[in-house]
C-alpha positions as semicolon CSV with decimal commas, in nm:
position;residue;x (nm);y (nm);z (nm)
1;X;-0,974;-2,190;3,750
2;X;-0,987;-2,039;3,401
3;X;-0,888;-2,211;3,079
4;X;-0,775;-2,077;2,742
5;X;-0,982;-2,154;2,432
6;X;-0,762;-2,454;2,358
7;X;-0,763;-2,592;2,707
8;X;-0,385;-2,617;2,725
9;X;-0,332;-2,323;2,965
10;X;-0,470;-2,317;3,317
11;X;-0,413;-2,049;3,576
12;X;-0,562;-1,913;3,896
13;X;-0,809;-1,624;3,859
14;X;-0,580;-1,377;4,030
15;X;-0,690;-1,094;3,800
16;X;-1,033;-0,993;3,678
17;X;-1,069;-0,934;3,305
18;X;-1,323;-0,659;3,226
19;X;-1,393;-0,393;2,962
20;X;-1,072;-0,210;3,055
21;X;-0,885;-0,509;2,917
22;X;-0,883;-0,535;2,539
23;X;-0,695;-0,667;2,240
24;X;-0,613;-0,403;1,980
25;X;-0,590;-0,496;1,611
26;X;-0,435;-0,175;1,484
27;X;-0,523;-0,143;1,116
28;X;-0,409;0,220;1,112
29;X;-0,054;0,104;1,197
30;X;-0,057;-0,189;0,957
31;X;0,244;-0,228;0,727
32;X;0,174;-0,287;0,358
33;X;0,454;-0,418;0,136
34;X;0,319;-0,486;-0,208
35;X;0,013;-0,699;-0,141
36;X;0,148;-0,837;0,189
37;X;-0,022;-0,682;0,491
38;X;0,107;-0,705;0,849
39;X;-0,141;-0,605;1,119
40;X;0,011;-0,540;1,465
41;X;-0,170;-0,671;1,772
42;X;-0,122;-0,551;2,126
43;X;-0,285;-0,564;2,467
44;X;-0,442;-0,283;2,667
45;X;-0,491;-0,383;3,029
46;X;-0,457;-0,274;3,390
47;X;-0,387;-0,636;3,492
48;X;-0,094;-0,871;3,453
49;X;-0,152;-1,074;3,137
50;X;-0,001;-1,419;3,093
51;X;-0,195;-1,550;2,792
52;X;-0,352;-1,413;2,476
53;X;-0,595;-1,613;2,261
54;X;-0,823;-1,512;1,977
55;X;-1,045;-1,660;1,709
56;X;-1,095;-1,463;1,388
57;X;-1,338;-1,493;1,099
58;X;-1,233;-1,274;0,807
59;X;-1,332;-1,220;0,446
60;X;-1,145;-1,495;0,264
61;X;-1,254;-1,354;-0,071
62;X;-1,040;-1,045;-0,013
63;X;-0,738;-1,177;0,175
64;X;-0,562;-1,497;0,271
65;X;-0,382;-1,576;0,595
66;X;-0,006;-1,628;0,571
67;X;0,154;-1,637;0,915
68;X;0,204;-1,475;1,256
69;X;0,516;-1,277;1,349
70;X;0,623;-1,283;1,716
71;X;0,758;-0,944;1,827
72;X;0,838;-1,054;2,183
73;X;1,088;-1,335;2,133
74;X;0,962;-1,502;2,448
75;X;0,600;-1,618;2,413
76;X;0,498;-1,971;2,330
77;X;0,227;-1,962;2,065
78;X;0,040;-2,158;1,803
79;X;-0,151;-2,013;1,507
80;X;-0,345;-2,193;1,236
81;X;-0,638;-2,148;1,002
82;X;-0,891;-2,428;1,007
83;X;-0,947;-2,547;0,647
84;X;-1,310;-2,634;0,724
85;X;-1,452;-2,322;0,889
86;X;-1,172;-2,088;0,762
87;X;-1,131;-1,941;1,111
88;X;-0,789;-1,823;1,224
89;X;-0,711;-1,940;1,577
90;X;-0,423;-1,812;1,786
91;X;-0,318;-1,918;2,136
92;X;-0,017;-1,807;2,341
93;X;0,122;-1,795;2,694
94;X;0,430;-1,709;2,899
95;X;0,543;-1,753;3,258
96;X;0,611;-1,379;3,294
97;X;0,362;-1,098;3,221
98;X;0,319;-0,974;2,865
99;X;0,423;-0,622;2,769
100;X;0,127;-0,386;2,772
101;X;0,061;-0,133;2,493
102;X;0,340;-0,280;2,282
103;X;0,326;-0,502;1,975
104;X;0,292;-0,864;2,076
105;X;0,248;-1,014;1,731
106;X;0,165;-0,913;1,375
107;X;-0,070;-1,112;1,153
108;X;0,039;-1,143;0,791
109;X;-0,220;-1,155;0,513
110;X;-0,198;-1,144;0,137
111;X;-0,450;-0,905;-0,015
112;X;-0,639;-1,066;-0,302
113;X;-0,870;-0,767;-0,344
114;X;-0,790;-0,406;-0,423
115;X;-0,897;-0,278;-0,080
116;X;-1,012;-0,402;0,259
117;X;-1,151;-0,227;0,565
118;X;-1,253;-0,315;0,921
119;X;-1,579;-0,476;0,802
120;X;-1,376;-0,752;0,633
121;X;-1,283;-0,876;0,982
122;X;-1,622;-1,032;1,033
123;X;-1,585;-1,158;1,389
124;X;-1,297;-1,157;1,637
125;X;-1,329;-1,312;1,981
126;X;-1,044;-1,239;2,224
127;X;-0,932;-1,395;2,551
128;X;-0,684;-1,263;2,807
129;X;-0,579;-1,495;3,088
130;X;-0,844;-1,734;2,952
131;X;-1,132;-1,487;2,997
132;X;-1,315;-1,312;2,716
133;X;-1,224;-0,946;2,672
134;X;-1,313;-0,651;2,450
135;X;-1,192;-0,577;2,098
136;X;-1,052;-0,256;1,951
137;X;-1,066;-0,236;1,572
138;X;-1,065;0,120;1,438
139;X;-1,230;0,204;1,102
140;X;-0,957;0,200;0,839
141;X;-0,932;0,132;0,466
142;X;-0,621;-0,034;0,323
143;X;-0,550;-0,071;-0,049
144;X;-0,283;-0,292;-0,202
145;X;-0,072;-0,260;-0,514
146;X;-0,333;-0,434;-0,727
147;X;-0,492;-0,090;-0,742
148;X;-0,184;0,069;-0,895
149;X;-0,122;-0,224;-1,128
150;X;-0,474;-0,185;-1,262
151;X;-0,416;0,188;-1,295
152;X;-0,110;0,132;-1,515
153;X;-0,325;-0,080;-1,747
154;X;-0,605;0,180;-1,744
155;X;-0,373;0,467;-1,833
156;X;-0,210;0,257;-2,104
157;X;-0,554;0,211;-2,263
158;X;-0,596;0,588;-2,319
159;X;-0,501;0,667;-2,678
160;X;-0,419;1,018;-2,796
161;X;-0,555;1,232;-2,943
162;X;-0,893;1,241;-2,766
163;X;-1,190;1,403;-2,937
164;X;-1,489;1,316;-2,715
165;X;-1,588;1,248;-2,356
166;X;-1,442;0,912;-2,255
167;X;-1,489;0,648;-1,989
168;X;-1,222;0,567;-1,734
169;X;-1,228;0,305;-1,458
170;X;-1,053;0,429;-1,145
171;X;-0,941;0,224;-0,844
172;X;-1,113;0,216;-0,508
173;X;-1,046;0,509;-0,274
174;X;-0,883;0,720;-0,541
175;X;-0,907;1,072;-0,686
176;X;-0,883;1,174;-1,048
177;X;-0,849;1,521;-1,193
178;X;-0,797;1,681;-1,533
179;X;-0,574;1,989;-1,534
180;X;-0,441;2,227;-1,794
181;X;-0,072;2,316;-1,820
182;X;-0,127;2,615;-1,590
183;X;-0,232;2,379;-1,311
184;X;-0,599;2,476;-1,321
185;X;-0,830;2,185;-1,241
186;X;-1,100;2,146;-1,506
187;X;-1,255;1,827;-1,370
188;X;-1,222;1,630;-1,048
189;X;-1,388;1,316;-0,915
190;X;-1,335;1,094;-0,610
191;X;-1,421;0,726;-0,578
192;X;-1,507;0,677;-0,210
193;X;-1,607;0,311;-0,244
194;X;-1,401;-0,004;-0,191
195;X;-1,452;-0,107;-0,552
196;X;-1,349;0,021;-0,893
197;X;-1,575;0,287;-1,040
198;X;-1,628;0,381;-1,405
199;X;-1,665;0,754;-1,467
200;X;-1,695;0,985;-1,764
201;X;-1,412;1,233;-1,824
202;X;-1,578;1,534;-1,993
203;X;-1,374;1,691;-2,272
204;X;-1,638;1,784;-2,531
205;X;-1,641;2,146;-2,416
206;X;-1,266;2,163;-2,353
207;X;-1,042;2,353;-2,593
208;X;-0,794;2,160;-2,805
209;X;-0,453;2,129;-2,648
210;X;-0,233;1,940;-2,406
211;X;-0,367;1,844;-2,062
212;X;-0,261;1,625;-1,770
213;X;-0,473;1,358;-1,607
214;X;-0,381;1,300;-1,241
215;X;-0,483;1,009;-1,020
216;X;-0,407;0,992;-0,649
217;X;-0,419;0,644;-0,494
218;X;-0,234;0,474;-0,208
219;X;-0,048;0,797;-0,123
220;X;0,097;0,800;-0,477
221;X;0,022;1,035;-0,765
222;X;0,009;0,905;-1,121
223;X;-0,014;1,130;-1,425
224;X;-0,067;1,097;-1,798
225;X;-0,051;1,362;-2,068
226;X;-0,351;1,366;-2,297
227;X;-0,405;1,556;-2,619
228;X;-0,753;1,688;-2,688
229;X;-0,814;1,743;-3,059
230;X;-1,161;1,767;-3,203
């Protein structure tokens, strides 16, 4: 007999769970609405699956657990985060086999940091049919709207005209470039980290005139006109 991690599901070992059986937390297909992140979860298996359980330790300094969304309409499940160890525990079962390679559930988090990636899911232990199985968690970086909100404040802090090189703090995983009105890029810098980065925008050797500062973050492009006058 095999038992789920909560001991409330028992079934005959009719199927062998091995490395071909895995639970996929698909960050690349996650849906971000504002700072609310929904991560779809599905099963990859060559067996008939009747129960899915997992235990997750994640970076509580960067996100907080909200809820689980059931995409099947038929499973019986329970999900909760233990207030003591902060682990998220999920258990589910059904009398008929689960759909394979289709969304079973989505986990909803609120991002409390600008960006997260796969390393913020510190440990995930999965069980199919009560037996431990493999995990698929592809490297992905996700940034919430706190990045763009900060960017609005940053751009608002730039006061024209500008006469000298100036500092600018740009969001995580963003690009910034300074262009003239002909579209020629005079300066470009990329922040590849998961944190804000302060850089120097060089204008000391730039001719007086009107320029445009572009920032690309979260698939959006922000711009601000700046006047250089020395």
